[in-house]
CSV table of C-alpha atoms in Angstrom, one decimal:
chain,number,residue,atom,x,y,z
A,898,MET,CA,30.7,4.8,15.4
A,899,LEU,CA,33.8,6.5,14.2
A,900,ILE,CA,33.2,5.1,10.7
A,901,MET,CA,29.7,6.4,10.7
A,902,ALA,CA,30.8,9.8,11.8
A,903,GLN,CA,33.4,9.9,9.0
A,904,ILE,CA,30.7,8.9,6.5
A,905,ARG,CA,28.5,11.8,7.7
A,906,VAL,CA,31.3,14.3,7.5
A,907,ALA,CA,32.1,13.0,3.9
A,908,ARG,CA,28.4,13.4,3.0
A,909,ARG,CA,28.4,17.0,4.3
A,910,LEU,CA,31.4,17.9,2.4
A,911,LEU,CA,30.0,16.3,-0.8
A,912,THR,CA,26.7,18.2,-0.5
A,913,GLU,CA,28.5,21.5,0.1
A,914,PHE,CA,30.6,20.9,-3.0
A,915,VAL,CA,27.4,20.2,-5.0
A,916,ALA,CA,25.7,23.3,-3.4
A,917,ALA,CA,28.7,25.5,-4.3
A,918,ALA,CA,28.7,24.2,-7.9
A,919,ALA,CA,24.9,24.7,-8.1
A,920,PHE,CA,25.0,28.3,-6.9
A,921,PRO,CA,24.7,29.7,-10.5
A,922,ILE,CA,21.7,27.5,-11.0
A,923,LEU,CA,20.2,28.8,-7.8
A,924,LEU,CA,20.6,32.4,-9.1
A,925,ILE,CA,18.9,31.6,-12.3
A,926,SER,CA,16.1,29.8,-10.5
A,927,VAL,CA,15.1,33.1,-8.9
A,928,LEU,CA,13.6,33.9,-12.3
A,929,ALA,CA,11.4,30.8,-12.1
A,930,ALA,CA,10.1,31.7,-8.6
A,931,PRO,CA,7.7,30.8,-7.0
A,932,VAL,CA,8.0,27.3,-8.6
A,933,SER,CA,11.6,27.0,-7.7
A,934,VAL,CA,11.1,27.8,-4.1
A,935,PRO,CA,9.4,24.6,-2.9
A,936,VAL,CA,11.7,22.5,-5.2
A,937,VAL,CA,14.9,23.9,-3.7
A,938,ALA,CA,13.4,23.6,-0.1
A,939,GLU,CA,12.4,20.0,-0.7
A,940,LEU,CA,15.9,19.2,-2.1
A,941,ASP,CA,17.4,20.8,1.0
A,942,ARG,CA,15.2,18.6,3.3
A,943,SER,CA,16.4,15.5,1.3
A,944,ARG,CA,20.0,16.7,1.7
A,945,ALA,CA,19.6,17.0,5.4
A,946,GLN,CA,18.0,13.6,5.7
A,947,TRP,CA,20.9,12.1,3.7
A,948,CYS,CA,23.4,13.8,6.1
A,949,GLY,CA,21.7,12.1,9.1
A,950,VAL,CA,19.4,14.9,10.3
A,951,ARG,CA,16.0,13.8,11.6
A,952,THR,CA,13.9,15.6,9.0
A,953,MET,CA,11.3,14.3,6.6
A,954,PRO,CA,10.8,15.3,2.9
A,955,LEU,CA,7.3,16.4,2.3
A,956,ARG,CA,6.8,15.0,-1.2
A,957,PRO,CA,5.2,11.5,-1.3
A,958,VAL,CA,7.3,9.0,-3.2
A,959,ASP,CA,4.4,8.1,-5.5
A,960,ARG,CA,3.7,11.7,-6.5
A,961,SER,CA,5.4,13.4,-9.4
A,962,TRP,CA,7.3,16.7,-8.9
A,963,PRO,CA,4.9,18.8,-11.0
A,964,GLN,CA,1.8,17.5,-9.2
A,965,TRP,CA,3.5,18.0,-5.8
A,966,VAL,CA,4.7,21.5,-6.6
A,967,ALA,CA,1.3,22.5,-7.9
A,968,GLY,CA,-0.3,21.3,-4.6
A,969,ARG,CA,2.4,22.8,-2.5
A,970,LEU,CA,2.0,26.3,-4.0
A,971,ARG,CA,-1.6,26.3,-2.9
A,972,ALA,CA,-0.5,25.9,0.7
A,973,ARG,CA,0.1,29.1,2.7
A,974,SER,CA,3.0,27.5,4.6
A,975,VAL,CA,5.2,27.5,1.5
A,976,TRP,CA,6.0,31.1,2.1
A,977,LYS,CA,6.6,30.7,5.8
A,978,THR,CA,8.8,27.6,5.5
A,979,ASP,CA,10.0,27.1,2.0
A,980,LEU,CA,10.9,30.7,1.0
A,981,PRO,CA,13.3,31.2,4.0
A,982,VAL,CA,14.9,27.8,3.3
A,983,PHE,CA,15.4,28.9,-0.4
A,984,VAL,CA,17.0,32.2,0.6
A,985,THR,CA,19.2,30.4,3.1
A,986,ALA,CA,20.2,27.8,0.6
A,987,ALA,CA,21.2,30.5,-1.9
A,988,LEU,CA,23.3,32.5,0.6
A,989,LEU,CA,25.1,29.5,2.1
A,990,SER,CA,25.8,28.1,-1.3
A,991,ALA,CA,27.5,31.4,-2.2
A,992,LEU,CA,29.5,31.2,1.0
A,993,SER,CA,30.5,27.5,0.3
A,994,LEU,CA,31.6,28.5,-3.2
A,995,LEU,CA,33.9,31.3,-1.8
A,996,VAL,CA,35.3,29.2,1.1
A,997,GLY,CA,35.8,26.1,-1.0
A,998,PHE,CA,37.4,27.9,-3.9
A,999,PHE,CA,39.8,30.2,-2.1
A,1000,GLY,CA,40.5,27.7,0.7
A,1001,PHE,CA,41.4,24.7,-1.4
A,1002,VAL,CA,43.1,26.7,-4.1
A,1003,GLY,CA,45.3,28.4,-1.5
A,1004,ALA,CA,45.9,25.1,0.3
A,1005,LEU,CA,47.1,23.5,-3.0
A,1006,ALA,CA,49.3,26.4,-3.8
A,1007,LEU,CA,51.0,26.2,-0.4
A,1008,VAL,CA,51.4,22.4,-0.5
A,1009,PHE,CA,52.9,22.5,-4.0
A,1010,SER,CA,54.9,25.6,-3.4
A,1011,PRO,CA,58.3,23.7,-3.4
A,1012,VAL,CA,57.3,22.2,-6.8
A,1013,PHE,CA,56.5,25.6,-8.2
A,1014,TRP,CA,59.8,27.0,-6.8
A,1015,GLY,CA,61.6,24.3,-8.7
A,1016,PHE,CA,60.2,25.6,-11.9
A,1017,GLY,CA,61.2,29.2,-11.0
A,1018,ILE,CA,57.7,30.2,-9.9
A,1019,ALA,CA,57.0,31.9,-6.5
A,1020,ALA,CA,53.4,30.8,-5.7
A,1021,LYS,CA,51.7,33.8,-4.0
A,1022,VAL,CA,48.9,33.0,-1.5
A,1023,GLY,CA,47.4,36.2,-0.1
A,1024,PRO,CA,50.2,38.3,1.4
A,1025,PHE,CA,52.6,35.4,1.5
A,1026,THR,CA,55.2,35.1,-1.3
A,1027,PRO,CA,58.1,32.8,-0.8
A,1028,ALA,CA,61.5,34.4,-1.2
A,1029,ALA,CA,63.6,31.3,-0.5
A,1030,LEU,CA,63.4,27.5,-0.8
A,1031,TRP,CA,63.1,27.0,3.0
A,1032,GLU,CA,60.0,29.3,3.0
A,1033,THR,CA,58.3,27.0,0.4
A,1034,LEU,CA,59.0,24.0,2.6
A,1035,VAL,CA,57.5,25.8,5.6
A,1036,ALA,CA,54.5,26.6,3.5
A,1037,VAL,CA,53.6,22.9,3.0
A,1038,PRO,CA,52.3,22.2,6.6
A,1039,ALA,CA,50.6,25.6,6.4
A,1040,GLY,CA,48.8,24.5,3.3
A,1041,ILE,CA,47.7,21.2,5.0
A,1042,ALA,CA,46.4,23.3,7.9
A,1043,LEU,CA,44.5,25.6,5.6
A,1044,GLY,CA,42.9,22.6,3.8
A,1045,ALA,CA,41.8,21.2,7.2
A,1046,VAL,CA,40.4,24.6,8.2
A,1047,THR,CA,38.5,24.8,4.9
A,1048,VAL,CA,37.1,21.3,5.4
A,1049,GLY,CA,36.0,22.3,8.9
A,1050,ALA,CA,34.4,25.5,7.6
A,1051,LEU,CA,32.4,23.7,4.9
A,1052,ALA,CA,31.2,21.2,7.6
A,1053,GLY,CA,30.2,24.1,9.8
A,1054,ILE,CA,28.3,25.7,6.9
A,1055,SER,CA,26.5,22.3,6.4
A,1056,LEU,CA,25.6,22.2,10.1
A,1057,LEU,CA,24.3,25.8,9.9
A,1058,ARG,CA,22.1,24.8,7.0
A,1059,ASP,CA,20.6,22.0,9.2
A,1060,LEU,CA,20.1,24.4,12.1
A,1061,LEU,CA,18.3,27.0,10.0
A,1062,LEU,CA,16.3,24.3,8.2
A,1063,ARG,CA,14.9,23.0,11.4
A,1064,ALA,CA,14.3,26.5,12.7
A,1065,PHE,CA,12.2,27.3,9.6
A,1066,SER,CA,10.5,23.9,9.3
A,1067,GLY,CA,9.9,22.9,12.9
A,1068,SER,CA,6.5,23.4,14.4
A,1069,ARG,CA,6.2,24.4,18.0
A,1070,ASN,CA,2.4,25.1,18.0
A,1071,PRO,CA,1.0,23.2,21.0
A,1072,ASP,CA,-2.5,23.3,19.5
A,1073,LEU,CA,-1.3,21.9,16.2
A,1074,LEU,CA,0.7,19.2,17.9
A,1075,ALA,CA,-2.4,18.3,20.0
A,1076,LYS,CA,-4.6,18.1,16.9
A,1077,LEU,CA,-2.0,15.9,15.2
A,1078,GLU,CA,-2.0,13.5,18.2
A,1079,GLU,CA,-5.8,13.5,18.3
A,1080,LEU,CA,-5.8,12.7,14.6
A,1081,ARG,CA,-3.4,9.8,15.1
A,1082,ALA,CA,-5.5,8.4,17.9
A,1083,SER,CA,-8.6,8.8,15.8
A,1084,ARG,CA,-7.1,6.9,12.9
A,1085,ALA,CA,-6.1,4.1,15.3
A,1086,SER,CA,-9.6,3.8,16.8
A,1087,LEU,CA,-11.2,3.9,13.3
A,1088,THR,CA,-8.9,1.2,12.0
A,1089,ALA,CA,-9.6,-1.0,15.0
A,1090,ALA,CA,-13.3,-0.4,14.8
A,1091,PHE,CA,-13.3,-1.2,11.1
A,1092,GLU,CA,-11.4,-4.4,11.8
A,1093,ASN,CA,-13.8,-5.4,14.6
A,1094,GLU,CA,-16.8,-4.7,12.4
A,1095,ARG,CA,-15.5,-6.9,9.7
A,1096,ARG,CA,-15.0,-9.7,12.2
A,1097,ARG,CA,-18.6,-9.2,13.5
A,1098,ILE,CA,-20.1,-9.3,10.0
A,1099,GLU,CA,-18.1,-12.4,9.2
A,1100,ARG,CA,-19.2,-14.1,12.4
A,1101,ASP,CA,-22.9,-13.1,12.0
A,1102,LEU,CA,-23.0,-14.4,8.4
A,1103,HIS,CA,-21.2,-17.6,9.3
A,1104,ASP,CA,-23.3,-18.3,12.4
A,1105,GLY,CA,-26.6,-16.9,11.1
A,1106,ALA,CA,-27.5,-16.9,7.4
A,1107,GLN,CA,-25.0,-19.5,6.4
A,1108,GLN,CA,-26.2,-22.0,9.0
A,1109,GLU,CA,-29.8,-21.4,7.9
A,1110,LEU,CA,-28.9,-22.1,4.3
A,1111,VAL,CA,-27.1,-25.3,5.3
A,1112,ALA,CA,-30.2,-26.4,7.2
A,1113,LEU,CA,-32.3,-25.5,4.1
A,1114,VAL,CA,-30.2,-27.6,1.8
A,1115,MET,CA,-30.4,-30.6,4.2
A,1116,ARG,CA,-34.2,-30.3,4.4
A,1117,LEU,CA,-34.5,-30.0,0.6
A,1118,GLY,CA,-32.5,-33.2,0.4
A,1119,ILE,CA,-34.8,-34.9,2.8
A,1120,LEU,CA,-37.8,-33.6,0.8
A,1121,GLU,CA,-36.3,-35.0,-2.4
A,1122,ALA,CA,-35.8,-38.4,-0.9
A,1123,ALA,CA,-39.3,-38.5,0.5
A,1124,ALA,CA,-40.8,-37.4,-2.9
A,1125,THR,CA,-38.7,-40.0,-4.7
A,1126,ALA,CA,-40.1,-42.7,-2.4
A,1127,THR,CA,-43.7,-41.7,-3.3
A,1128,ASP,CA,-42.8,-41.3,-7.0
A,1129,GLN,CA,-44.0,-37.8,-7.2
A,1130,GLU,CA,-41.8,-36.6,-10.2
A,1131,ARG,CA,-42.9,-33.0,-10.1
A,1132,ILE,CA,-42.1,-32.5,-6.4
A,1133,VAL,CA,-38.8,-34.3,-7.0
A,1134,GLN,CA,-37.9,-31.9,-9.8
A,1135,LEU,CA,-38.8,-28.7,-7.8
A,1136,ALA,CA,-36.9,-30.0,-4.8
A,1137,ARG,CA,-33.8,-30.6,-6.9
A,1138,GLN,CA,-34.0,-27.1,-8.4
A,1139,ALA,CA,-34.5,-25.5,-5.0
A,1140,GLN,CA,-31.7,-27.5,-3.6
A,1141,ALA,CA,-29.3,-26.5,-6.4
A,1142,GLN,CA,-30.4,-22.8,-6.0
A,1143,ALA,CA,-29.8,-23.0,-2.2
A,1144,GLU,CA,-26.4,-24.6,-2.8
A,1145,ARG,CA,-25.4,-21.8,-5.2
A,1146,ALA,CA,-26.6,-19.2,-2.6
A,1147,LEU,CA,-24.6,-21.0,0.1
A,1148,GLU,CA,-21.5,-21.0,-2.0
A,1149,ARG,CA,-21.8,-17.3,-2.8
A,1150,LEU,CA,-22.4,-16.5,0.9
A,1151,ARG,CA,-19.2,-18.5,1.8
A,1152,GLU,CA,-17.3,-16.4,-0.8
A,1153,THR,CA,-18.7,-13.2,0.7
A,1154,VAL,CA,-17.8,-14.3,4.2
A,1155,ARG,CA,-14.3,-15.1,3.0
A,1156,ASP,CA,-13.9,-11.8,1.3
A,1157,ILE,CA,-15.0,-9.9,4.4
A,1158,HIS,CA,-12.6,-11.6,6.7
A,1159,PRO,CA,-11.3,-15.2,6.0
A,1160,SER,CA,-11.5,-17.5,9.0
A,1161,GLU,CA,-8.0,-18.9,8.2
A,1162,LEU,CA,-6.6,-15.5,8.8
A,1163,SER,CA,-8.0,-15.3,12.3
A,1164,ASP,CA,-7.4,-18.9,13.2
A,1165,LEU,CA,-4.2,-19.9,11.5
A,1166,GLY,CA,-2.4,-16.6,10.6
A,1167,LEU,CA,-1.3,-14.8,7.4
A,1168,VAL,CA,0.9,-17.5,5.8
A,1169,ALA,CA,-1.9,-20.1,6.1
A,1170,ALA,CA,-4.5,-17.7,4.8
A,1171,VAL,CA,-2.3,-16.9,1.8
A,1172,ARG,CA,-1.7,-20.6,1.1
A,1173,GLU,CA,-5.5,-21.1,1.1
A,1174,LEU,CA,-5.9,-18.1,-1.2
A,1175,VAL,CA,-3.3,-19.6,-3.6
A,1176,ALA,CA,-5.1,-23.0,-3.5
A,1177,ARG,CA,-8.4,-21.3,-4.6
A,1178,SER,CA,-6.8,-19.1,-7.2
A,1179,PRO,CA,-7.4,-20.0,-10.9
A,1180,LEU,CA,-3.7,-19.1,-11.5
A,1181,GLN,CA,-0.7,-21.4,-11.1
A,1182,VAL,CA,0.9,-19.6,-8.2
A,1183,GLU,CA,4.5,-20.2,-6.9
A,1184,LEU,CA,4.5,-19.2,-3.2
A,1185,THR,CA,7.8,-18.7,-1.3
A,1186,SER,CA,7.5,-17.8,2.4
A,1187,THR,CA,10.2,-17.2,5.0
A,1188,GLY,CA,10.0,-16.4,8.7
A,1189,THR,CA,7.0,-16.7,11.0
A,1190,ASP,CA,3.9,-14.5,11.0
A,1191,ALA,CA,3.5,-14.8,14.8
A,1192,TRP,CA,5.1,-11.3,15.1
A,1193,LEU,CA,2.4,-9.6,12.9
A,1194,SER,CA,-0.5,-7.9,14.5
A,1195,SER,CA,-4.0,-8.5,13.2
A,1196,PRO,CA,-4.4,-5.2,11.3
A,1197,ILE,CA,-1.1,-5.7,9.5
A,1198,ALA,CA,-1.9,-9.3,8.5
A,1199,THR,CA,-5.3,-8.3,7.3
A,1200,ALA,CA,-4.0,-5.4,5.1
A,1201,VAL,CA,-1.3,-7.7,3.6
A,1202,TYR,CA,-3.7,-10.5,2.9
A,1203,PHE,CA,-6.2,-8.3,1.0
A,1204,THR,CA,-3.3,-6.8,-0.9
A,1205,VAL,CA,-2.2,-10.2,-2.1
A,1206,SER,CA,-5.8,-11.2,-2.9
A,1207,GLU,CA,-6.4,-8.1,-5.0
A,1208,ALA,CA,-3.1,-8.5,-6.8
A,1209,LEU,CA,-3.9,-12.1,-7.7
A,1210,THR,CA,-7.4,-11.0,-8.9
A,1211,ASN,CA,-5.8,-8.3,-11.1
A,1212,ILE,CA,-3.4,-10.8,-12.6
A,1213,ALA,CA,-6.2,-13.2,-13.5
A,1214,LYS,CA,-8.3,-10.4,-15.1
A,1215,HIS,CA,-5.7,-8.1,-16.8
A,1216,ALA,CA,-2.3,-9.7,-17.1
A,1217,GLY,CA,-3.2,-12.3,-19.8
A,1218,VAL,CA,-1.1,-15.0,-18.1
A,1219,GLY,CA,-1.9,-18.1,-16.2
A,1220,SER,CA,0.8,-18.0,-13.5
A,1221,ALA,CA,2.0,-15.7,-10.8
A,1222,ARG,CA,4.6,-15.7,-8.0
A,1223,ILE,CA,4.4,-14.6,-4.4
A,1224,GLU,CA,7.5,-13.9,-2.2
A,1225,MET,CA,6.7,-13.3,1.5
A,1226,ARG,CA,9.2,-12.5,4.2
A,1227,CYS,CA,8.1,-12.1,7.8
A,1228,THR,CA,10.5,-10.8,10.5
A,1229,GLU,CA,10.3,-9.3,13.9
A,1230,SER,CA,10.4,-5.8,12.4
A,1231,GLY,CA,7.7,-6.4,9.8
A,1232,VAL,CA,6.5,-8.1,6.6
A,1233,ARG,CA,7.4,-7.6,2.9
A,1234,VAL,CA,5.4,-9.2,0.1
A,1235,ARG,CA,6.1,-9.3,-3.6
A,1236,VAL,CA,3.4,-10.5,-6.0
A,1237,GLY,CA,4.6,-10.6,-9.6
A,1238,ASP,CA,3.6,-11.8,-13.1
A,1239,ASP,CA,5.1,-11.9,-16.6
A,1240,GLY,CA,2.1,-10.3,-18.2
A,1241,ALA,CA,1.4,-7.2,-20.2
A,1242,GLY,CA,2.5,-4.7,-17.6
A,1243,GLY,CA,1.5,-1.0,-17.7
A,1244,ALA,CA,-0.4,-1.0,-14.4
A,1245,ARG,CA,-0.8,2.3,-12.6
A,1246,ILE,CA,-2.1,3.5,-9.3
A,1247,SER,CA,-4.9,5.9,-10.2
A,1248,THR,CA,-7.4,7.7,-7.9
A,1249,GLY,CA,-10.4,5.6,-7.2
A,1250,SER,CA,-8.9,2.3,-8.4
A,1251,GLY,CA,-8.5,-0.9,-6.4
A,1252,LEU,CA,-4.7,-0.4,-6.2
A,1253,SER,CA,-5.3,3.1,-4.8
A,1254,GLY,CA,-7.5,1.7,-2.1
A,1255,LEU,CA,-5.0,-1.0,-1.3
A,1256,ARG,CA,-2.3,1.7,-1.0
A,1257,GLU,CA,-4.4,3.7,1.4
A,1258,ARG,CA,-5.1,0.5,3.4
A,1259,MET,CA,-1.4,-0.2,3.7
A,1260,ARG,CA,-0.7,3.4,4.7
A,1261,SER,CA,-3.4,3.3,7.4
A,1262,VAL,CA,-1.3,0.7,9.2
A,1263,GLY,CA,2.0,2.4,8.6
A,1264,GLY,CA,3.0,0.4,5.5
A,1265,ASN,CA,3.5,1.2,1.9
A,1266,LEU,CA,2.5,-0.2,-1.6
A,1267,GLU,CA,4.6,0.1,-4.7
A,1268,ILE,CA,3.8,-0.9,-8.3
A,1269,ILE,CA,6.6,-1.8,-10.7
A,1270,SER,CA,4.9,-2.3,-14.1
A,1271,PRO,CA,6.8,-1.3,-17.2
A,1272,PRO,CA,4.8,-1.8,-20.4
A,1273,GLY,CA,5.4,-5.4,-21.7
A,1274,GLY,CA,7.6,-6.2,-18.7
A,1275,GLY,CA,5.1,-7.7,-16.3
A,1276,THR,CA,3.9,-6.3,-13.0
A,1277,GLU,CA,5.2,-6.5,-9.5
A,1278,VAL,CA,3.2,-5.4,-6.5
A,1279,VAL,CA,5.4,-4.8,-3.4
A,1280,ALA,CA,3.8,-4.3,-0.1
A,1281,SER,CA,5.7,-3.7,3.2
A,1282,ALA,CA,4.5,-2.9,6.7
A,1283,PRO,CA,5.9,-2.9,10.3
A,1284,ALA,CA,4.9,-5.8,12.6
A,1285,GLN,CA,2.9,-3.4,14.7
A,1286,PRO,CA,1.0,-0.3,13.5
A,1287,PRO,CA,2.6,3.0,14.5
A,1288,TRP,CA,-0.4,4.0,16.6
């Protein structure tokens, strides 16, 4: 605990040094307002989070700064929250610059006062000017004390930043909080209903139409055998054609059922379902799995399964390679999957694409999807999610 506290204090001092050095940039950024307002406010939220404050930056990690700023400027809350944070950041940065400069310069002058005296220089700090060697020696502990006070003052300025940031950014609107909770509950119920509906469709297709097709294939086989026995060649030919067509329809129906919700996922779990997916893939897939999927809830396992399935499909269609690799790690806290290839690369998450849909699916269960795909450097799809949804 002591080490963590020291780390937090060191981070606060470092951020105040950076803020003091950036004060001239903050002054210049006034000329670029209102664009600079949300940028500075977002950087201050990131600073607070890095210093251990429970705050959350607003910009999504997959969204560029220009896109986010353009969208943020259209929100009315930018003037209620971001503008006060911007003004506060500028004023406190000026204060940090003054405190840090005069505090540390004065502390160094006092600490090294005996050295200066040895060179015939009487280091003056404010009203204090040493007139004898013993006075310079007394100035050393005073300089150390001044340095400690300066450090405390900078840490206090950092804490004041956090206090004002939370005051400007915190929402205490009961109606808004109630609506947020209602929205969270609605998302949970929709996700659960969607999952149940997929299971119902899979069950109905498996127990209904699929069984009927199986019976049809068997009856056509019996018809073919009976026609062969009576040597009716035309009936035999039609029966064989009908049987082949029914078998193709049955295979397509099985693929549809598997795409809706694979039975392996419900019966055997995520790892077994992914192994079955690898076995059916036209690619040469290297699968590495650690941990047990027993901790994973059904919505999490389903989201990860379809992410892996879509990633393998994209590799087969677009990567131009015949192999892929899957690394899956399951723990009590969640699951993390990497699906990679050594293909052409250059994949992007665009609105309306399959990857965009997968990212939204992962987000709906509290997870995330990341694409690492430099041109010519292959593609890696990284999906992570908690063991249980946040709702």
